[in-house]
PDB file of C-alpha atoms in Angstrom:
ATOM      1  CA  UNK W 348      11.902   1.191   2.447  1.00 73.00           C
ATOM      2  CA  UNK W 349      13.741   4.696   2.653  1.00 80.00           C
ATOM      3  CA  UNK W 350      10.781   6.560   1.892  1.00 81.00           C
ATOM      4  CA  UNK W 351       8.639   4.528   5.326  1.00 75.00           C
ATOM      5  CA  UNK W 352      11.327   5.906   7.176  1.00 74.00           C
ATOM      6  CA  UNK W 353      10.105   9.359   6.709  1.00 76.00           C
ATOM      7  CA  UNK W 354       7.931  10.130   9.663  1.00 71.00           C
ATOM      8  CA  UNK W 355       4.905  10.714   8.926  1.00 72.00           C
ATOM      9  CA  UNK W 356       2.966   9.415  12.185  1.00 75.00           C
ATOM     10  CA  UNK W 357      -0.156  11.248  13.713  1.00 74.00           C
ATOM     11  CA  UNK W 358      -0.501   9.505  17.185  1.00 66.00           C
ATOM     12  CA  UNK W 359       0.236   5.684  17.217  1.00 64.00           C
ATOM     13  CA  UNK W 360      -2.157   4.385  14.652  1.00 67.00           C
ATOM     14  CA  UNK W 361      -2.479   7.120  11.677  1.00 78.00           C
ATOM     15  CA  UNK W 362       0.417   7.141   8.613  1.00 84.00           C
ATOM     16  CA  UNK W 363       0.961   7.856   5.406  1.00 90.00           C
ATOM     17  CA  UNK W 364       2.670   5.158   4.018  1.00 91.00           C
ATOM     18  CA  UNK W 365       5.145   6.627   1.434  1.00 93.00           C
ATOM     19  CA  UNK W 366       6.911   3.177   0.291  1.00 93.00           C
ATOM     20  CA  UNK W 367       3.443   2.852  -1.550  1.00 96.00           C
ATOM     21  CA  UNK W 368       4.954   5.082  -4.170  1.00 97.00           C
ATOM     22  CA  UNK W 369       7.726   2.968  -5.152  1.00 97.00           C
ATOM     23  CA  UNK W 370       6.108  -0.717  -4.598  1.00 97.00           C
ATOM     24  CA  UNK W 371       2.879   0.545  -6.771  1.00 98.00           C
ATOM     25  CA  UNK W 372       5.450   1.820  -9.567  1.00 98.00           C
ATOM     26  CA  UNK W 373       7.309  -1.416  -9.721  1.00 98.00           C
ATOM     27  CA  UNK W 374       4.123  -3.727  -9.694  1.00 98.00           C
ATOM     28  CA  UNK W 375       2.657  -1.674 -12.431  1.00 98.00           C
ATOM     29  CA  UNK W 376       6.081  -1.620 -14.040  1.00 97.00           C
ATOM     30  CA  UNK W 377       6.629  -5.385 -14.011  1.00 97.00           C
ATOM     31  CA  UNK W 378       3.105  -7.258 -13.140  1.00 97.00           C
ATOM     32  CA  UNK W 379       1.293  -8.979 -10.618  1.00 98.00           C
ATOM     33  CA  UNK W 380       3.643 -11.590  -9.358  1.00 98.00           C
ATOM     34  CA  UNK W 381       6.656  -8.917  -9.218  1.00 98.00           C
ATOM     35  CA  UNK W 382       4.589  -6.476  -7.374  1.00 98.00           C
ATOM     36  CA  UNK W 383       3.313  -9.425  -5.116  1.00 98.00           C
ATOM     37  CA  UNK W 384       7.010 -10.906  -4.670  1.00 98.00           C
ATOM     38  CA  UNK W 385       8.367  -7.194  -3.970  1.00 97.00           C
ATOM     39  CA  UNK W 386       5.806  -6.443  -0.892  1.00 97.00           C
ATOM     40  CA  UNK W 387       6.736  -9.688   0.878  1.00 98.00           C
ATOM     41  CA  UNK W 388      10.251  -7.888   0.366  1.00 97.00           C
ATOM     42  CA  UNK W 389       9.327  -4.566   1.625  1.00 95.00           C
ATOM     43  CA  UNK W 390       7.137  -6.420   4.730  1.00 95.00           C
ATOM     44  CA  UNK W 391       9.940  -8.758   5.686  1.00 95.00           C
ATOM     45  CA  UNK W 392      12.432  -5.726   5.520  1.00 94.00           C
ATOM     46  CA  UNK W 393      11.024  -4.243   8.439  1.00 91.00           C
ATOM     47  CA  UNK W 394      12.234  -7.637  10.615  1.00 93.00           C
ATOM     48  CA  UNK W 395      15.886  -6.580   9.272  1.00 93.00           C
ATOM     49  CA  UNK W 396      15.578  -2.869   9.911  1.00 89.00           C
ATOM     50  CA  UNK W 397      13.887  -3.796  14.155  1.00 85.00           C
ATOM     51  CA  UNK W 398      10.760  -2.198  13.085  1.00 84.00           C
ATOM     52  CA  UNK W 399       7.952  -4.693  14.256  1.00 89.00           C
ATOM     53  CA  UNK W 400       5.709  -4.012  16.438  1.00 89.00           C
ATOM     54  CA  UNK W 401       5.008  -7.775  18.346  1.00 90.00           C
ATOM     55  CA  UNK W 402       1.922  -9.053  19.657  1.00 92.00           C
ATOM     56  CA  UNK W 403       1.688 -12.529  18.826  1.00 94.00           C
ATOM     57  CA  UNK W 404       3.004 -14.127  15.954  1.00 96.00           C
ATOM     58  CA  UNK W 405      -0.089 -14.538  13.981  1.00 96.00           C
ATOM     59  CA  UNK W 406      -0.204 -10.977  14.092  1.00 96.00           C
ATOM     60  CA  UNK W 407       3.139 -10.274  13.058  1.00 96.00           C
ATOM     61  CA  UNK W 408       2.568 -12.335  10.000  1.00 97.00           C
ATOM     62  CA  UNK W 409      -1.110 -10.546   8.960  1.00 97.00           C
ATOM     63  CA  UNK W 410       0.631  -6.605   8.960  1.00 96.00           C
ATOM     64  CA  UNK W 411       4.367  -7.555   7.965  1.00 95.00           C
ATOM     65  CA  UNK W 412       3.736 -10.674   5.353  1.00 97.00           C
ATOM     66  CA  UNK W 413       0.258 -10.790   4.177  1.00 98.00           C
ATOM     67  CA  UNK W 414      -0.680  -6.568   4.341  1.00 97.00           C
ATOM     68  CA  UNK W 415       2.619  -6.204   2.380  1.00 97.00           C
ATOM     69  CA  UNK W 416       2.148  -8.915  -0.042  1.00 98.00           C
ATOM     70  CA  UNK W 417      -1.490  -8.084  -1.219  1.00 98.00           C
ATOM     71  CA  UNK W 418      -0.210  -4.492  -1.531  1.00 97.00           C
ATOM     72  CA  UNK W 419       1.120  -6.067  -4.717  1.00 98.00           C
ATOM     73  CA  UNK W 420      -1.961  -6.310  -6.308  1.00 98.00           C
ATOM     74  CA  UNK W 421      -1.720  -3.521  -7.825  1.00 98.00           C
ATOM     75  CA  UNK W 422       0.257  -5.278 -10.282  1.00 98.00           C
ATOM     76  CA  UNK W 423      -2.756  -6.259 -11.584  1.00 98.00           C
ATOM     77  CA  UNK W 424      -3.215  -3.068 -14.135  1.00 98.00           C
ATOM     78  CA  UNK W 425       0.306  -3.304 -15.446  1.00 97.00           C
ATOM     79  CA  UNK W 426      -0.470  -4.654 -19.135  1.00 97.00           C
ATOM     80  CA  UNK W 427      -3.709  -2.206 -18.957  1.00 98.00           C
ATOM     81  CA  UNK W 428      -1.384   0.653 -17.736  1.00 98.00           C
ATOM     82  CA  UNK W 429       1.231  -0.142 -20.880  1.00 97.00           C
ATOM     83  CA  UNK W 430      -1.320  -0.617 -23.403  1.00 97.00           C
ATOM     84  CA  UNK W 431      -2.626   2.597 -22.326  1.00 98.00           C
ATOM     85  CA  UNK W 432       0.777   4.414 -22.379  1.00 97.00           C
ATOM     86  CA  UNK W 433       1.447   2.459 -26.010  1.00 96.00           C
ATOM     87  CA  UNK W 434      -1.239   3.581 -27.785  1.00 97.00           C
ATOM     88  CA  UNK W 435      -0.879   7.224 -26.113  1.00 95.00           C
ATOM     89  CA  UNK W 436      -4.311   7.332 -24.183  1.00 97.00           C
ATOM     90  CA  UNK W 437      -4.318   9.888 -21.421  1.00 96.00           C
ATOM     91  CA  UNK W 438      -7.658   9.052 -19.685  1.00 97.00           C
ATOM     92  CA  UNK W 439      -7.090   5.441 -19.680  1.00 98.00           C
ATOM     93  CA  UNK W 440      -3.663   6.198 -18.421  1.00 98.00           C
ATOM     94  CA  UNK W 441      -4.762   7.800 -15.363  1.00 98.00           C
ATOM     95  CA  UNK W 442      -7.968   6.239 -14.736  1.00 98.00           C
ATOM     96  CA  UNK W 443      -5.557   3.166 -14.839  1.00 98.00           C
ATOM     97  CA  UNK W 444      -2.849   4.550 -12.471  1.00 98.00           C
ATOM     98  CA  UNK W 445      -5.607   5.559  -9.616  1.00 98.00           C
ATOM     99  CA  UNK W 446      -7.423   2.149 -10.067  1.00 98.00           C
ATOM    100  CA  UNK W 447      -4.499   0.574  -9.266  1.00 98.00           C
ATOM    101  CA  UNK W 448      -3.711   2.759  -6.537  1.00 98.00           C
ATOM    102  CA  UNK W 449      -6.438   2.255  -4.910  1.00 98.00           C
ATOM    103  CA  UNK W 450      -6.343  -1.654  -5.135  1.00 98.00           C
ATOM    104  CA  UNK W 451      -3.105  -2.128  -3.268  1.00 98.00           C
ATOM    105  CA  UNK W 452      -3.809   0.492  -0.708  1.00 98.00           C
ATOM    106  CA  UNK W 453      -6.859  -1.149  -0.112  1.00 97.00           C
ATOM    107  CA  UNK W 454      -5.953  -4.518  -0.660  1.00 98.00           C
ATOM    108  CA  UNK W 455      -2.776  -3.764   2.382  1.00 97.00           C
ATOM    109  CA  UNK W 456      -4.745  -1.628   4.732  1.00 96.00           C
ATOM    110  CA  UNK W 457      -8.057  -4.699   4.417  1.00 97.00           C
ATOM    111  CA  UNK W 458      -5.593  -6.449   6.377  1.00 97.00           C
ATOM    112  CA  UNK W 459      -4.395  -3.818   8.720  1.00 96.00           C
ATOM    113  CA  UNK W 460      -7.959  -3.511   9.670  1.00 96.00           C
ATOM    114  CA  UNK W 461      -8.349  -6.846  10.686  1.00 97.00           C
ATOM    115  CA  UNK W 462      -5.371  -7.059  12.463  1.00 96.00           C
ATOM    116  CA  UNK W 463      -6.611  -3.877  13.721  1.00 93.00           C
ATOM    117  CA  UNK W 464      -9.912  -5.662  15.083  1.00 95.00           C
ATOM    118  CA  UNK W 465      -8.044  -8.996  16.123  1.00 95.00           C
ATOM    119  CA  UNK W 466      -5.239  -7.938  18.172  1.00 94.00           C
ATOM    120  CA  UNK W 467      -5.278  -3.718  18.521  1.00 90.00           C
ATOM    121  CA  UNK W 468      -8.511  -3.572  19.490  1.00 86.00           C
ATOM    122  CA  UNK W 469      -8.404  -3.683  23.371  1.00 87.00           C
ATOM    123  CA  UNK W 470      -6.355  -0.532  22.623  1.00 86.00           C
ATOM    124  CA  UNK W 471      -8.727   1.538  20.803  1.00 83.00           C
ATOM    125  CA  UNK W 472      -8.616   5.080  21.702  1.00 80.00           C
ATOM    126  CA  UNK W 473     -11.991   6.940  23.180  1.00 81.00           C
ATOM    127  CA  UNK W 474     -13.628   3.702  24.281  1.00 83.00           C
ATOM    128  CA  UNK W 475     -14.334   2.937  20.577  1.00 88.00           C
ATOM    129  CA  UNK W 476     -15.821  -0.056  19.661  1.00 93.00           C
ATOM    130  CA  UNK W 477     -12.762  -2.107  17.948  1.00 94.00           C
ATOM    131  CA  UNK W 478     -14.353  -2.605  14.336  1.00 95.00           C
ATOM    132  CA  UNK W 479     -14.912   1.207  14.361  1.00 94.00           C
ATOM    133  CA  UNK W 480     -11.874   2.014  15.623  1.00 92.00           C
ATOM    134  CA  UNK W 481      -9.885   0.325  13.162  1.00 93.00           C
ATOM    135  CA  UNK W 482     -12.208   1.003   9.939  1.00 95.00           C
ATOM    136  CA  UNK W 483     -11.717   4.686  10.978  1.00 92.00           C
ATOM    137  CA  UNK W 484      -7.421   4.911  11.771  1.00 91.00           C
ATOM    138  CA  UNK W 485      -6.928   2.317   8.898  1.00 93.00           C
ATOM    139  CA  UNK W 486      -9.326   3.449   6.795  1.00 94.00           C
ATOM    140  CA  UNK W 487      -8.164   6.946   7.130  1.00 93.00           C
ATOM    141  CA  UNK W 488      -4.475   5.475   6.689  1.00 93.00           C
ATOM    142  CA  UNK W 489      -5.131   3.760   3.939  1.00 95.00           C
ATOM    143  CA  UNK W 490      -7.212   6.354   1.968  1.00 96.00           C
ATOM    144  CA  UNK W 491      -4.442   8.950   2.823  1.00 94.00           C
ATOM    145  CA  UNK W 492      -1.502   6.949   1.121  1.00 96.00           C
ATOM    146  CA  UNK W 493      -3.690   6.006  -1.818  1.00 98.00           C
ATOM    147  CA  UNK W 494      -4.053   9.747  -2.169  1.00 97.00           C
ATOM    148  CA  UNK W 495      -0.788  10.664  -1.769  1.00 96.00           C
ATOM    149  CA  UNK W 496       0.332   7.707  -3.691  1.00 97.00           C
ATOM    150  CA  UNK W 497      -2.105   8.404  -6.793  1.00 98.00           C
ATOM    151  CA  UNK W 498      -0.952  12.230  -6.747  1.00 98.00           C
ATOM    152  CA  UNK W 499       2.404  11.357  -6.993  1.00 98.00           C
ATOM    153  CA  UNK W 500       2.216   8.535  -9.711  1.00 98.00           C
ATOM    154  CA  UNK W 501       0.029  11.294 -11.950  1.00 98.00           C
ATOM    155  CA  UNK W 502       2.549  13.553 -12.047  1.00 98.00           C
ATOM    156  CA  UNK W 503       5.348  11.097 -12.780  1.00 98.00           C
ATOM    157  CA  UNK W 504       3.544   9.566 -14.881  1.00 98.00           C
ATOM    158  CA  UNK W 505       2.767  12.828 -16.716  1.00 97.00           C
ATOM    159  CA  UNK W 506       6.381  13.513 -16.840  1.00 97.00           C
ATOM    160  CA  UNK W 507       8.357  10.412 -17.319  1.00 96.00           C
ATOM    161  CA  UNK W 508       5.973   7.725 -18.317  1.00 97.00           C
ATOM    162  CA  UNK W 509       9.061   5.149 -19.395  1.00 95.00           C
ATOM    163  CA  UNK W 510       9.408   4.556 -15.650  1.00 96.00           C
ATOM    164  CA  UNK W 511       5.931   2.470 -16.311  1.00 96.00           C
ATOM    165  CA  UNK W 512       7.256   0.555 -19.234  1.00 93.00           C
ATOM    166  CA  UNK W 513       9.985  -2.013 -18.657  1.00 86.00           C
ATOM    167  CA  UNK W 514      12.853  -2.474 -21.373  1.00 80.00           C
TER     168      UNK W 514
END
């Protein structure tokens, strides 16, 4: 949650979301239904911390329950990330870590988009169509923390791959 707090806003609707880092560590570290169970944390932080932005309700559950929760899934590589790490295979390591990446950032930010389509869309910037304008901010978004968020995890993986493997 520390590391959202970081600005890293471009106009209202781009970020790079740097809490990505730790939640895709810990649901690699510890599996699918920690890394599930630990976005519905970091989303319903953000009601304790006054940082909601409120449409409608329905809305308010999509980006701060659901978007947060399914950024979990990256939990799904864990045992193929340890295996990996195990049996010492550097590819499979990697390919692993950005594969899993890329499945919670995209797996969050789906639902961004439709939120984005749903209820931001009669504020889209340039007279954008509403689809468009949220594929491109969100997709943009989204592809920018995965980046980031990949990056990072290389290197610490690289350096201090025990963070990966739980005790």
């Amino acid at each position: 949650m520390v590391l959202s707090m970081i600005p890293t806003n471009i106009g209202s609707s781009f970020t790079i979301s740097l809490g990505m880092i730790p939640l895709t560590i810990y649901a690699l570290r510890r599996g699918l239904k920690a890394g599930l169970f630990s976005g519905l944390m970091w989303g319903l932080l953000h009601f304790l911390l006054g940082s909601v932005v409120f449409l409608a309700v329905s809305q308010v559950l999509v980006e701060y329950v659901v978007a947060f929760v399914f950024a979990g899934f990256a939990g799904l590589y864990g045992k193929r990330l340890k295996t990996a790490l195990l049996s010492n295979q550097s590819r499979q390591v990697s390919s692993t870590i950005v594969m899993a990446t890329f499945v919670g950032c995209l797996a969050r930010f789906f639902w961004h988009f439709i939120a984005g389509v749903i209820f931001w869309g009669e504020y889209a910037l340039w007279g954008l169509n509403p689809w468009w304008f949220s594929l491109i901010m969100n997709g943009v978004s989204g592809l920018a923390t995965a980046v980031v968020t990949g990056l990072l995890l290389l290197i610490i993986v690289k350096k201090y791959p025990q963070i990966f493997i739980p005790k």
